[in-house]
């Protein structure tokens, strides 16, 4: 196969802290003929990478400036404070922003949180990257506030982190150029949204026509009568057994051959007096 005949790959950008492995695996299962190429970018670079066409879609952090990029918000991350393991914060389960008032809190240049005012006291200089800030925290110079995924990404044995309340949270979204919503982008949107393999290009499949219910034989709303032979056998047997037994037995009390209380029978009660 020549280079011109090679299938075009799907380029997927992702920022630090995002783990696209699950969606990549599903893509490879459903579309094995289309290679998926991962492009690691910084949070600040991600929008530009999509606008320049260097990736077909990407996982980035909101907000995104402008209207030329479409975005589907996926989840919101917990914000945490990273501290040395022997720090007083490590003894509690959760900490508020006010409790960091006396701490030096690093605010790196690649910070992903939309701050109005970071908590604590600012450092003399802002670290260039989150990785640089982590090194300073490990040296005991200050603490760092980041999304939980970044704390995990830069995990060290001598550091720990705790949830931080009263601060902004980072939102992760799937984004792509609005005018480049290709079939492959639609396929990937369907994967991220959890749609089934039967969906076309990630869209919901058309509803299947409703199957007619199996009708029961029409009985006219009445129960079927038993067969003549069965009826005759039952009724004949009962009639013969009952009436025959009475006819062949003792006659009712009263005149011979006359029914009880009949004309020829003598009544047991006293005759009525005529008025």
PDB file of C-alpha atoms in Angstrom:
ATOM      1  CA  UNK A   1       0.000   0.000   0.000  1.00  0.00           C
ATOM      2  CA  UNK A   2       1.395   3.380  -0.980  1.00  0.00           C
ATOM      3  CA  UNK A   3       1.355   6.452   1.218  1.00  0.00           C
ATOM      4  CA  UNK A   4      -1.544   7.978  -0.751  1.00  0.00           C
ATOM      5  CA  UNK A   5      -3.643   4.861  -0.146  1.00  0.00           C
ATOM      6  CA  UNK A   6      -2.997   4.727   3.594  1.00  0.00           C
ATOM      7  CA  UNK A   7      -6.127   5.391   5.680  1.00  0.00           C
ATOM      8  CA  UNK A   8      -6.317   8.858   7.210  1.00  0.00           C
ATOM      9  CA  UNK A   9      -5.836   8.766  10.968  1.00  0.00           C
ATOM     10  CA  UNK A  10      -7.995  10.476  13.571  1.00  0.00           C
ATOM     11  CA  UNK A  11      -5.896  12.900  15.625  1.00  0.00           C
ATOM     12  CA  UNK A  12      -6.998  13.370  19.219  1.00  0.00           C
ATOM     13  CA  UNK A  13      -5.419  16.023  21.440  1.00  0.00           C
ATOM     14  CA  UNK A  14      -5.530  15.828  25.224  1.00  0.00           C
ATOM     15  CA  UNK A  15      -4.319  18.032  28.059  1.00  0.00           C
ATOM     16  CA  UNK A  16      -2.391  16.894  31.183  1.00  0.00           C
ATOM     17  CA  UNK A  17      -4.570  15.096  33.709  1.00  0.00           C
ATOM     18  CA  UNK A  18      -7.009  13.692  31.136  1.00  0.00           C
ATOM     19  CA  UNK A  19      -6.770   9.953  30.506  1.00  0.00           C
ATOM     20  CA  UNK A  20      -8.320   9.071  27.110  1.00  0.00           C
ATOM     21  CA  UNK A  21      -7.396   5.355  27.220  1.00  0.00           C
ATOM     22  CA  UNK A  22     -10.989   4.091  27.634  1.00  0.00           C
ATOM     23  CA  UNK A  23     -12.283   5.989  24.594  1.00  0.00           C
ATOM     24  CA  UNK A  24      -9.245   5.077  22.510  1.00  0.00           C
ATOM     25  CA  UNK A  25      -9.822   1.384  23.236  1.00  0.00           C
ATOM     26  CA  UNK A  26     -13.469   1.611  22.127  1.00  0.00           C
ATOM     27  CA  UNK A  27     -12.418   3.429  18.934  1.00  0.00           C
ATOM     28  CA  UNK A  28      -9.937   0.686  18.093  1.00  0.00           C
ATOM     29  CA  UNK A  29     -12.602  -1.981  18.628  1.00  0.00           C
ATOM     30  CA  UNK A  30     -15.231  -0.255  16.503  1.00  0.00           C
ATOM     31  CA  UNK A  31     -13.063   1.355  13.813  1.00  0.00           C
ATOM     32  CA  UNK A  32      -9.968  -0.864  13.484  1.00  0.00           C
ATOM     33  CA  UNK A  33      -9.310   0.409   9.954  1.00  0.00           C
ATOM     34  CA  UNK A  34      -8.818   4.032  11.058  1.00  0.00           C
ATOM     35  CA  UNK A  35      -5.717   4.661  13.205  1.00  0.00           C
ATOM     36  CA  UNK A  36      -6.146   6.993  16.175  1.00  0.00           C
ATOM     37  CA  UNK A  37      -3.190   9.283  16.884  1.00  0.00           C
ATOM     38  CA  UNK A  38      -2.856  10.880  20.333  1.00  0.00           C
ATOM     39  CA  UNK A  39      -1.460  14.415  20.550  1.00  0.00           C
ATOM     40  CA  UNK A  40      -0.355  15.555  24.031  1.00  0.00           C
ATOM     41  CA  UNK A  41      -0.680  19.340  24.469  1.00  0.00           C
ATOM     42  CA  UNK A  42      -0.637  21.816  27.331  1.00  0.00           C
ATOM     43  CA  UNK A  43      -3.889  23.345  28.565  1.00  0.00           C
ATOM     44  CA  UNK A  44      -2.930  26.705  27.062  1.00  0.00           C
ATOM     45  CA  UNK A  45      -1.976  25.215  23.673  1.00  0.00           C
ATOM     46  CA  UNK A  46      -5.048  23.011  23.194  1.00  0.00           C
ATOM     47  CA  UNK A  47      -7.433  25.559  21.592  1.00  0.00           C
ATOM     48  CA  UNK A  48      -4.772  26.717  19.134  1.00  0.00           C
ATOM     49  CA  UNK A  49      -3.950  23.137  18.140  1.00  0.00           C
ATOM     50  CA  UNK A  50      -7.594  22.568  17.205  1.00  0.00           C
ATOM     51  CA  UNK A  51      -7.914  25.879  15.363  1.00  0.00           C
ATOM     52  CA  UNK A  52      -4.795  25.174  13.283  1.00  0.00           C
ATOM     53  CA  UNK A  53      -6.094  21.739  12.300  1.00  0.00           C
ATOM     54  CA  UNK A  54      -3.281  19.911  14.092  1.00  0.00           C
ATOM     55  CA  UNK A  55      -5.897  17.675  15.730  1.00  0.00           C
ATOM     56  CA  UNK A  56      -9.431  16.676  14.708  1.00  0.00           C
ATOM     57  CA  UNK A  57     -10.774  16.888  18.272  1.00  0.00           C
ATOM     58  CA  UNK A  58      -9.390  17.175  21.754  1.00  0.00           C
ATOM     59  CA  UNK A  59      -9.992  16.990  25.472  1.00  0.00           C
ATOM     60  CA  UNK A  60      -9.369  20.402  26.979  1.00  0.00           C
ATOM     61  CA  UNK A  61     -10.280  22.496  30.003  1.00  0.00           C
ATOM     62  CA  UNK A  62     -13.036  25.081  29.925  1.00  0.00           C
ATOM     63  CA  UNK A  63     -13.596  27.920  29.346  1.00  0.00           C
ATOM     64  CA  UNK A  64     -12.739  28.232  25.651  1.00  0.00           C
ATOM     65  CA  UNK A  65     -12.640  31.706  24.136  1.00  0.00           C
ATOM     66  CA  UNK A  66     -14.545  32.387  20.925  1.00  0.00           C
ATOM     67  CA  UNK A  67     -17.362  30.610  19.109  1.00  0.00           C
ATOM     68  CA  UNK A  68     -15.330  28.774  16.485  1.00  0.00           C
ATOM     69  CA  UNK A  69     -14.837  25.724  18.700  1.00  0.00           C
ATOM     70  CA  UNK A  70     -17.687  23.410  19.670  1.00  0.00           C
ATOM     71  CA  UNK A  71     -17.475  21.803  23.100  1.00  0.00           C
ATOM     72  CA  UNK A  72     -19.323  19.108  25.032  1.00  0.00           C
ATOM     73  CA  UNK A  73     -18.702  19.407  28.810  1.00  0.00           C
ATOM     74  CA  UNK A  74     -17.908  15.975  30.247  1.00  0.00           C
ATOM     75  CA  UNK A  75     -17.164  16.290  33.956  1.00  0.00           C
ATOM     76  CA  UNK A  76     -16.055  18.644  36.727  1.00  0.00           C
ATOM     77  CA  UNK A  77     -12.965  17.861  38.794  1.00  0.00           C
ATOM     78  CA  UNK A  78     -12.446  18.177  42.520  1.00  0.00           C
ATOM     79  CA  UNK A  79      -9.928  20.862  43.449  1.00  0.00           C
ATOM     80  CA  UNK A  80      -7.234  19.806  45.942  1.00  0.00           C
ATOM     81  CA  UNK A  81      -4.303  21.320  47.805  1.00  0.00           C
ATOM     82  CA  UNK A  82      -0.969  19.498  47.495  1.00  0.00           C
ATOM     83  CA  UNK A  83       1.178  19.534  50.659  1.00  0.00           C
ATOM     84  CA  UNK A  84       4.119  17.625  52.184  1.00  0.00           C
ATOM     85  CA  UNK A  85       3.048  14.519  54.106  1.00  0.00           C
ATOM     86  CA  UNK A  86       4.136  16.058  57.405  1.00  0.00           C
ATOM     87  CA  UNK A  87       2.117  19.246  56.837  1.00  0.00           C
ATOM     88  CA  UNK A  88      -0.705  20.065  59.271  1.00  0.00           C
ATOM     89  CA  UNK A  89      -3.234  19.882  56.408  1.00  0.00           C
ATOM     90  CA  UNK A  90      -2.421  16.181  55.990  1.00  0.00           C
ATOM     91  CA  UNK A  91      -4.114  15.508  59.353  1.00  0.00           C
ATOM     92  CA  UNK A  92      -7.571  16.572  58.146  1.00  0.00           C
ATOM     93  CA  UNK A  93      -9.946  15.165  55.525  1.00  0.00           C
ATOM     94  CA  UNK A  94     -10.855  18.505  53.937  1.00  0.00           C
ATOM     95  CA  UNK A  95      -9.666  22.105  54.115  1.00  0.00           C
ATOM     96  CA  UNK A  96     -11.235  25.452  53.194  1.00  0.00           C
ATOM     97  CA  UNK A  97      -9.612  28.261  51.231  1.00  0.00           C
ATOM     98  CA  UNK A  98      -9.673  30.488  54.336  1.00  0.00           C
ATOM     99  CA  UNK A  99      -7.488  28.018  56.200  1.00  0.00           C
ATOM    100  CA  UNK A 100      -4.696  28.609  53.678  1.00  0.00           C
ATOM    101  CA  UNK A 101      -4.533  32.353  54.462  1.00  0.00           C
ATOM    102  CA  UNK A 102      -1.073  32.108  56.059  1.00  0.00           C
ATOM    103  CA  UNK A 103       0.357  29.670  53.486  1.00  0.00           C
ATOM    104  CA  UNK A 104       2.420  30.513  50.416  1.00  0.00           C
ATOM    105  CA  UNK A 105       0.248  29.175  47.598  1.00  0.00           C
ATOM    106  CA  UNK A 106       1.954  28.710  44.241  1.00  0.00           C
ATOM    107  CA  UNK A 107       0.134  29.932  41.139  1.00  0.00           C
ATOM    108  CA  UNK A 108       2.041  28.497  38.142  1.00  0.00           C
ATOM    109  CA  UNK A 109       1.815  30.092  34.716  1.00  0.00           C
ATOM    110  CA  UNK A 110       0.061  26.997  33.323  1.00  0.00           C
ATOM    111  CA  UNK A 111      -2.585  27.079  36.060  1.00  0.00           C
ATOM    112  CA  UNK A 112      -5.908  25.644  34.862  1.00  0.00           C
ATOM    113  CA  UNK A 113      -8.245  27.181  37.468  1.00  0.00           C
ATOM    114  CA  UNK A 114     -10.203  30.332  36.672  1.00  0.00           C
ATOM    115  CA  UNK A 115      -9.193  32.402  39.694  1.00  0.00           C
ATOM    116  CA  UNK A 116     -10.475  35.801  40.679  1.00  0.00           C
ATOM    117  CA  UNK A 117      -8.055  35.773  43.589  1.00  0.00           C
ATOM    118  CA  UNK A 118      -5.962  32.704  44.551  1.00  0.00           C
ATOM    119  CA  UNK A 119      -5.996  31.887  48.281  1.00  0.00           C
ATOM    120  CA  UNK A 120      -3.058  32.344  50.621  1.00  0.00           C
ATOM    121  CA  UNK A 121       0.029  34.480  50.111  1.00  0.00           C
ATOM    122  CA  UNK A 122       1.574  34.680  46.630  1.00  0.00           C
ATOM    123  CA  UNK A 123       5.113  33.530  46.009  1.00  0.00           C
ATOM    124  CA  UNK A 124       7.759  36.051  44.951  1.00  0.00           C
ATOM    125  CA  UNK A 125       7.794  34.497  41.481  1.00  0.00           C
ATOM    126  CA  UNK A 126       5.230  32.345  39.718  1.00  0.00           C
ATOM    127  CA  UNK A 127       6.590  28.892  38.732  1.00  0.00           C
ATOM    128  CA  UNK A 128       6.615  28.308  34.987  1.00  0.00           C
ATOM    129  CA  UNK A 129       4.787  24.967  35.165  1.00  0.00           C
ATOM    130  CA  UNK A 130       2.790  22.804  37.549  1.00  0.00           C
ATOM    131  CA  UNK A 131       5.703  20.354  37.593  1.00  0.00           C
ATOM    132  CA  UNK A 132       8.011  23.136  38.820  1.00  0.00           C
ATOM    133  CA  UNK A 133       5.515  24.075  41.528  1.00  0.00           C
ATOM    134  CA  UNK A 134       5.384  20.450  42.703  1.00  0.00           C
ATOM    135  CA  UNK A 135       9.149  20.502  43.211  1.00  0.00           C
ATOM    136  CA  UNK A 136       8.840  23.616  45.358  1.00  0.00           C
ATOM    137  CA  UNK A 137       6.101  22.013  47.460  1.00  0.00           C
ATOM    138  CA  UNK A 138       8.340  18.979  48.016  1.00  0.00           C
ATOM    139  CA  UNK A 139      11.074  21.368  49.212  1.00  0.00           C
ATOM    140  CA  UNK A 140       8.699  22.748  51.839  1.00  0.00           C
ATOM    141  CA  UNK A 141       8.505  26.229  50.347  1.00  0.00           C
ATOM    142  CA  UNK A 142       4.711  26.380  49.955  1.00  0.00           C
ATOM    143  CA  UNK A 143       1.596  24.530  48.825  1.00  0.00           C
ATOM    144  CA  UNK A 144      -0.158  24.120  45.466  1.00  0.00           C
ATOM    145  CA  UNK A 145      -3.846  24.139  44.480  1.00  0.00           C
ATOM    146  CA  UNK A 146      -4.708  22.072  41.373  1.00  0.00           C
ATOM    147  CA  UNK A 147      -7.409  19.804  39.908  1.00  0.00           C
ATOM    148  CA  UNK A 148      -7.230  16.336  41.451  1.00  0.00           C
ATOM    149  CA  UNK A 149      -6.113  14.697  38.191  1.00  0.00           C
ATOM    150  CA  UNK A 150      -2.992  16.875  38.129  1.00  0.00           C
ATOM    151  CA  UNK A 151      -2.194  15.981  41.727  1.00  0.00           C
ATOM    152  CA  UNK A 152      -2.366  12.323  40.714  1.00  0.00           C
ATOM    153  CA  UNK A 153      -0.316  12.940  37.577  1.00  0.00           C
ATOM    154  CA  UNK A 154       2.503  14.515  39.629  1.00  0.00           C
ATOM    155  CA  UNK A 155       2.263  12.059  42.521  1.00  0.00           C
ATOM    156  CA  UNK A 156       5.274  11.763  44.817  1.00  0.00           C
ATOM    157  CA  UNK A 157       5.742   9.589  47.888  1.00  0.00           C
ATOM    158  CA  UNK A 158       6.653  12.569  50.040  1.00  0.00           C
ATOM    159  CA  UNK A 159       3.526  14.534  49.069  1.00  0.00           C
ATOM    160  CA  UNK A 160      -0.209  14.150  49.617  1.00  0.00           C
ATOM    161  CA  UNK A 161      -3.320  16.183  48.845  1.00  0.00           C
ATOM    162  CA  UNK A 162      -6.693  17.045  50.401  1.00  0.00           C
ATOM    163  CA  UNK A 163      -9.963  18.375  48.881  1.00  0.00           C
ATOM    164  CA  UNK A 164     -10.220  22.159  49.018  1.00  0.00           C
ATOM    165  CA  UNK A 165     -13.567  23.959  49.376  1.00  0.00           C
ATOM    166  CA  UNK A 166     -14.556  27.480  48.411  1.00  0.00           C
ATOM    167  CA  UNK A 167     -12.423  27.590  45.243  1.00  0.00           C
ATOM    168  CA  UNK A 168     -13.039  27.248  41.472  1.00  0.00           C
ATOM    169  CA  UNK A 169     -13.204  23.795  39.865  1.00  0.00           C
ATOM    170  CA  UNK A 170     -11.891  22.682  36.501  1.00  0.00           C
ATOM    171  CA  UNK A 171     -14.296  21.408  33.814  1.00  0.00           C
ATOM    172  CA  UNK A 172     -13.109  19.016  31.111  1.00  0.00           C
ATOM    173  CA  UNK A 173     -14.766  19.025  27.680  1.00  0.00           C
ATOM    174  CA  UNK A 174     -14.476  17.371  24.294  1.00  0.00           C
ATOM    175  CA  UNK A 175     -13.921  20.104  21.700  1.00  0.00           C
ATOM    176  CA  UNK A 176     -13.440  20.384  17.934  1.00  0.00           C
ATOM    177  CA  UNK A 177     -13.597  23.097  15.208  1.00  0.00           C
ATOM    178  CA  UNK A 178     -17.279  23.913  14.660  1.00  0.00           C
ATOM    179  CA  UNK A 179     -16.894  23.967  10.868  1.00  0.00           C
ATOM    180  CA  UNK A 180     -15.036  20.634  10.811  1.00  0.00           C
ATOM    181  CA  UNK A 181     -17.631  18.292  12.296  1.00  0.00           C
ATOM    182  CA  UNK A 182     -16.571  15.357  10.125  1.00  0.00           C
ATOM    183  CA  UNK A 183     -17.897  11.796  10.158  1.00  0.00           C
ATOM    184  CA  UNK A 184     -14.930  10.722  12.291  1.00  0.00           C
ATOM    185  CA  UNK A 185     -15.632  13.492  14.778  1.00  0.00           C
ATOM    186  CA  UNK A 186     -19.259  12.319  14.938  1.00  0.00           C
ATOM    187  CA  UNK A 187     -18.043   8.763  15.513  1.00  0.00           C
ATOM    188  CA  UNK A 188     -15.873   9.872  18.404  1.00  0.00           C
ATOM    189  CA  UNK A 189     -18.652  11.998  19.906  1.00  0.00           C
ATOM    190  CA  UNK A 190     -20.840   8.892  19.899  1.00  0.00           C
ATOM    191  CA  UNK A 191     -18.141   6.907  21.710  1.00  0.00           C
ATOM    192  CA  UNK A 192     -17.645   9.572  24.370  1.00  0.00           C
ATOM    193  CA  UNK A 193     -21.386   9.847  24.919  1.00  0.00           C
ATOM    194  CA  UNK A 194     -21.645   6.101  25.376  1.00  0.00           C
ATOM    195  CA  UNK A 195     -23.760   5.330  22.346  1.00  0.00           C
ATOM    196  CA  UNK A 196     -23.914   1.777  21.094  1.00  0.00           C
ATOM    197  CA  UNK A 197     -22.088   0.340  18.129  1.00  0.00           C
ATOM    198  CA  UNK A 198     -25.390   0.228  16.186  1.00  0.00           C
ATOM    199  CA  UNK A 199     -25.603   4.020  16.157  1.00  0.00           C
ATOM    200  CA  UNK A 200     -24.662   5.563  12.817  1.00  0.00           C
ATOM    201  CA  UNK A 201     -21.772   8.058  13.096  1.00  0.00           C
ATOM    202  CA  UNK A 202     -22.461   8.383  16.786  1.00  0.00           C
ATOM    203  CA  UNK A 203     -26.061   9.426  16.164  1.00  0.00           C
ATOM    204  CA  UNK A 204     -29.052   7.628  17.588  1.00  0.00           C
ATOM    205  CA  UNK A 205     -30.384   4.961  15.207  1.00  0.00           C
ATOM    206  CA  UNK A 206     -33.872   5.311  13.785  1.00  0.00           C
ATOM    207  CA  UNK A 207     -36.548   3.646  15.839  1.00  0.00           C
ATOM    208  CA  UNK A 208     -37.403   0.161  14.631  1.00  0.00           C
ATOM    209  CA  UNK A 209     -41.009  -0.313  13.390  1.00  0.00           C
ATOM    210  CA  UNK A 210     -43.273  -1.740  16.020  1.00  0.00           C
ATOM    211  CA  UNK A 211     -44.001  -5.399  15.455  1.00  0.00           C
ATOM    212  CA  UNK A 212     -47.721  -6.311  15.411  1.00  0.00           C
ATOM    213  CA  UNK A 213     -48.817  -8.314  18.404  1.00  0.00           C
ATOM    214  CA  UNK A 214     -49.895 -11.904  17.807  1.00  0.00           C
ATOM    215  CA  UNK A 215     -53.670 -12.068  17.867  1.00  0.00           C
ATOM    216  CA  UNK A 216     -55.547 -14.852  19.597  1.00  0.00           C
ATOM    217  CA  UNK A 217     -58.339 -16.678  17.713  1.00  0.00           C
ATOM    218  CA  UNK A 218     -61.607 -14.752  17.898  1.00  0.00           C
ATOM    219  CA  UNK A 219     -64.071 -16.679  20.053  1.00  0.00           C
ATOM    220  CA  UNK A 220     -66.812 -14.095  19.786  1.00  0.00           C
ATOM    221  CA  UNK A 221     -66.447 -13.170  23.433  1.00  0.00           C
ATOM    222  CA  UNK A 222     -68.067 -16.454  24.613  1.00  0.00           C
ATOM    223  CA  UNK A 223     -66.608 -19.637  25.974  1.00  0.00           C
ATOM    224  CA  UNK A 224     -66.642 -22.635  23.708  1.00  0.00           C
ATOM    225  CA  UNK A 225     -69.368 -25.147  24.470  1.00  0.00           C
ATOM    226  CA  UNK A 226     -68.244 -28.674  25.269  1.00  0.00           C
ATOM    227  CA  UNK A 227     -68.742 -31.351  22.653  1.00  0.00           C
ATOM    228  CA  UNK A 228     -72.126 -33.037  22.391  1.00  0.00           C
ATOM    229  CA  UNK A 229     -70.830 -36.399  23.487  1.00  0.00           C
ATOM    230  CA  UNK A 230     -69.283 -34.975  26.655  1.00  0.00           C
ATOM    231  CA  UNK A 231     -72.421 -33.002  27.466  1.00  0.00           C
ATOM    232  CA  UNK A 232     -74.710 -35.964  26.975  1.00  0.00           C
ATOM    233  CA  UNK A 233     -72.480 -38.154  29.064  1.00  0.00           C
ATOM    234  CA  UNK A 234     -72.376 -35.750  31.976  1.00  0.00           C
ATOM    235  CA  UNK A 235     -75.982 -34.560  31.990  1.00  0.00           C
ATOM    236  CA  UNK A 236     -77.406 -37.963  31.165  1.00  0.00           C
ATOM    237  CA  UNK A 237     -75.484 -39.630  33.940  1.00  0.00           C
ATOM    238  CA  UNK A 238     -76.491 -37.056  36.489  1.00  0.00           C
ATOM    239  CA  UNK A 239     -80.148 -37.034  35.472  1.00  0.00           C
ATOM    240  CA  UNK A 240     -80.413 -40.799  35.484  1.00  0.00           C
ATOM    241  CA  UNK A 241     -78.667 -41.138  38.810  1.00  0.00           C
ATOM    242  CA  UNK A 242     -80.756 -38.529  40.552  1.00  0.00           C
ATOM    243  CA  UNK A 243     -84.255 -38.836  39.043  1.00  0.00           C
ATOM    244  CA  UNK A 244     -84.092 -42.570  38.647  1.00  0.00           C
ATOM    245  CA  UNK A 245     -83.118 -42.964  42.279  1.00  0.00           C
ATOM    246  CA  UNK A 246     -86.011 -40.904  43.443  1.00  0.00           C
ATOM    247  CA  UNK A 247     -88.541 -42.581  41.094  1.00  0.00           C
ATOM    248  CA  UNK A 248     -87.549 -46.021  42.191  1.00  0.00           C
ATOM    249  CA  UNK A 249     -87.566 -45.119  45.881  1.00  0.00           C
ATOM    250  CA  UNK A 250     -90.310 -44.302  48.352  1.00  0.00           C
ATOM    251  CA  UNK A 251     -93.126 -42.091  47.193  1.00  0.00           C
ATOM    252  CA  UNK A 252     -93.718 -38.824  49.019  1.00  0.00           C
ATOM    253  CA  UNK A 253     -96.001 -39.044  51.971  1.00  0.00           C
ATOM    254  CA  UNK A 254     -99.615 -38.411  51.169  1.00  0.00           C
ATOM    255  CA  UNK A 255    -102.122 -40.183  49.000  1.00  0.00           C
ATOM    256  CA  UNK A 256    -100.807 -43.019  46.914  1.00  0.00           C
ATOM    257  CA  UNK A 257     -99.548 -41.818  43.606  1.00  0.00           C
ATOM    258  CA  UNK A 258    -100.318 -38.206  44.315  1.00  0.00           C
ATOM    259  CA  UNK A 259     -97.724 -35.598  44.989  1.00  0.00           C
ATOM    260  CA  UNK A 260     -97.338 -34.323  48.491  1.00  0.00           C
ATOM    261  CA  UNK A 261     -99.860 -31.651  49.238  1.00  0.00           C
ATOM    262  CA  UNK A 262    -101.741 -32.376  46.026  1.00  0.00           C
ATOM    263  CA  UNK A 263    -105.495 -32.592  45.375  1.00  0.00           C
ATOM    264  CA  UNK A 264    -106.019 -36.183  46.450  1.00  0.00           C
ATOM    265  CA  UNK A 265    -103.788 -35.951  49.447  1.00  0.00           C
ATOM    266  CA  UNK A 266    -105.060 -35.542  52.974  1.00  0.00           C
ATOM    267  CA  UNK A 267    -103.529 -32.526  54.584  1.00  0.00           C
ATOM    268  CA  UNK A 268    -102.036 -33.041  57.969  1.00  0.00           C
ATOM    269  CA  UNK A 269    -103.004 -29.630  59.212  1.00  0.00           C
ATOM    270  CA  UNK A 270    -106.444 -28.719  60.629  1.00  0.00           C
ATOM    271  CA  UNK A 271    -108.996 -27.462  58.121  1.00  0.00           C
ATOM    272  CA  UNK A 272    -109.604 -23.748  58.069  1.00  0.00           C
ATOM    273  CA  UNK A 273    -112.798 -22.579  59.656  1.00  0.00           C
ATOM    274  CA  UNK A 274    -115.275 -20.785  57.492  1.00  0.00           C
ATOM    275  CA  UNK A 275    -115.988 -17.336  58.622  1.00  0.00           C
TER     276      UNK A 275
END
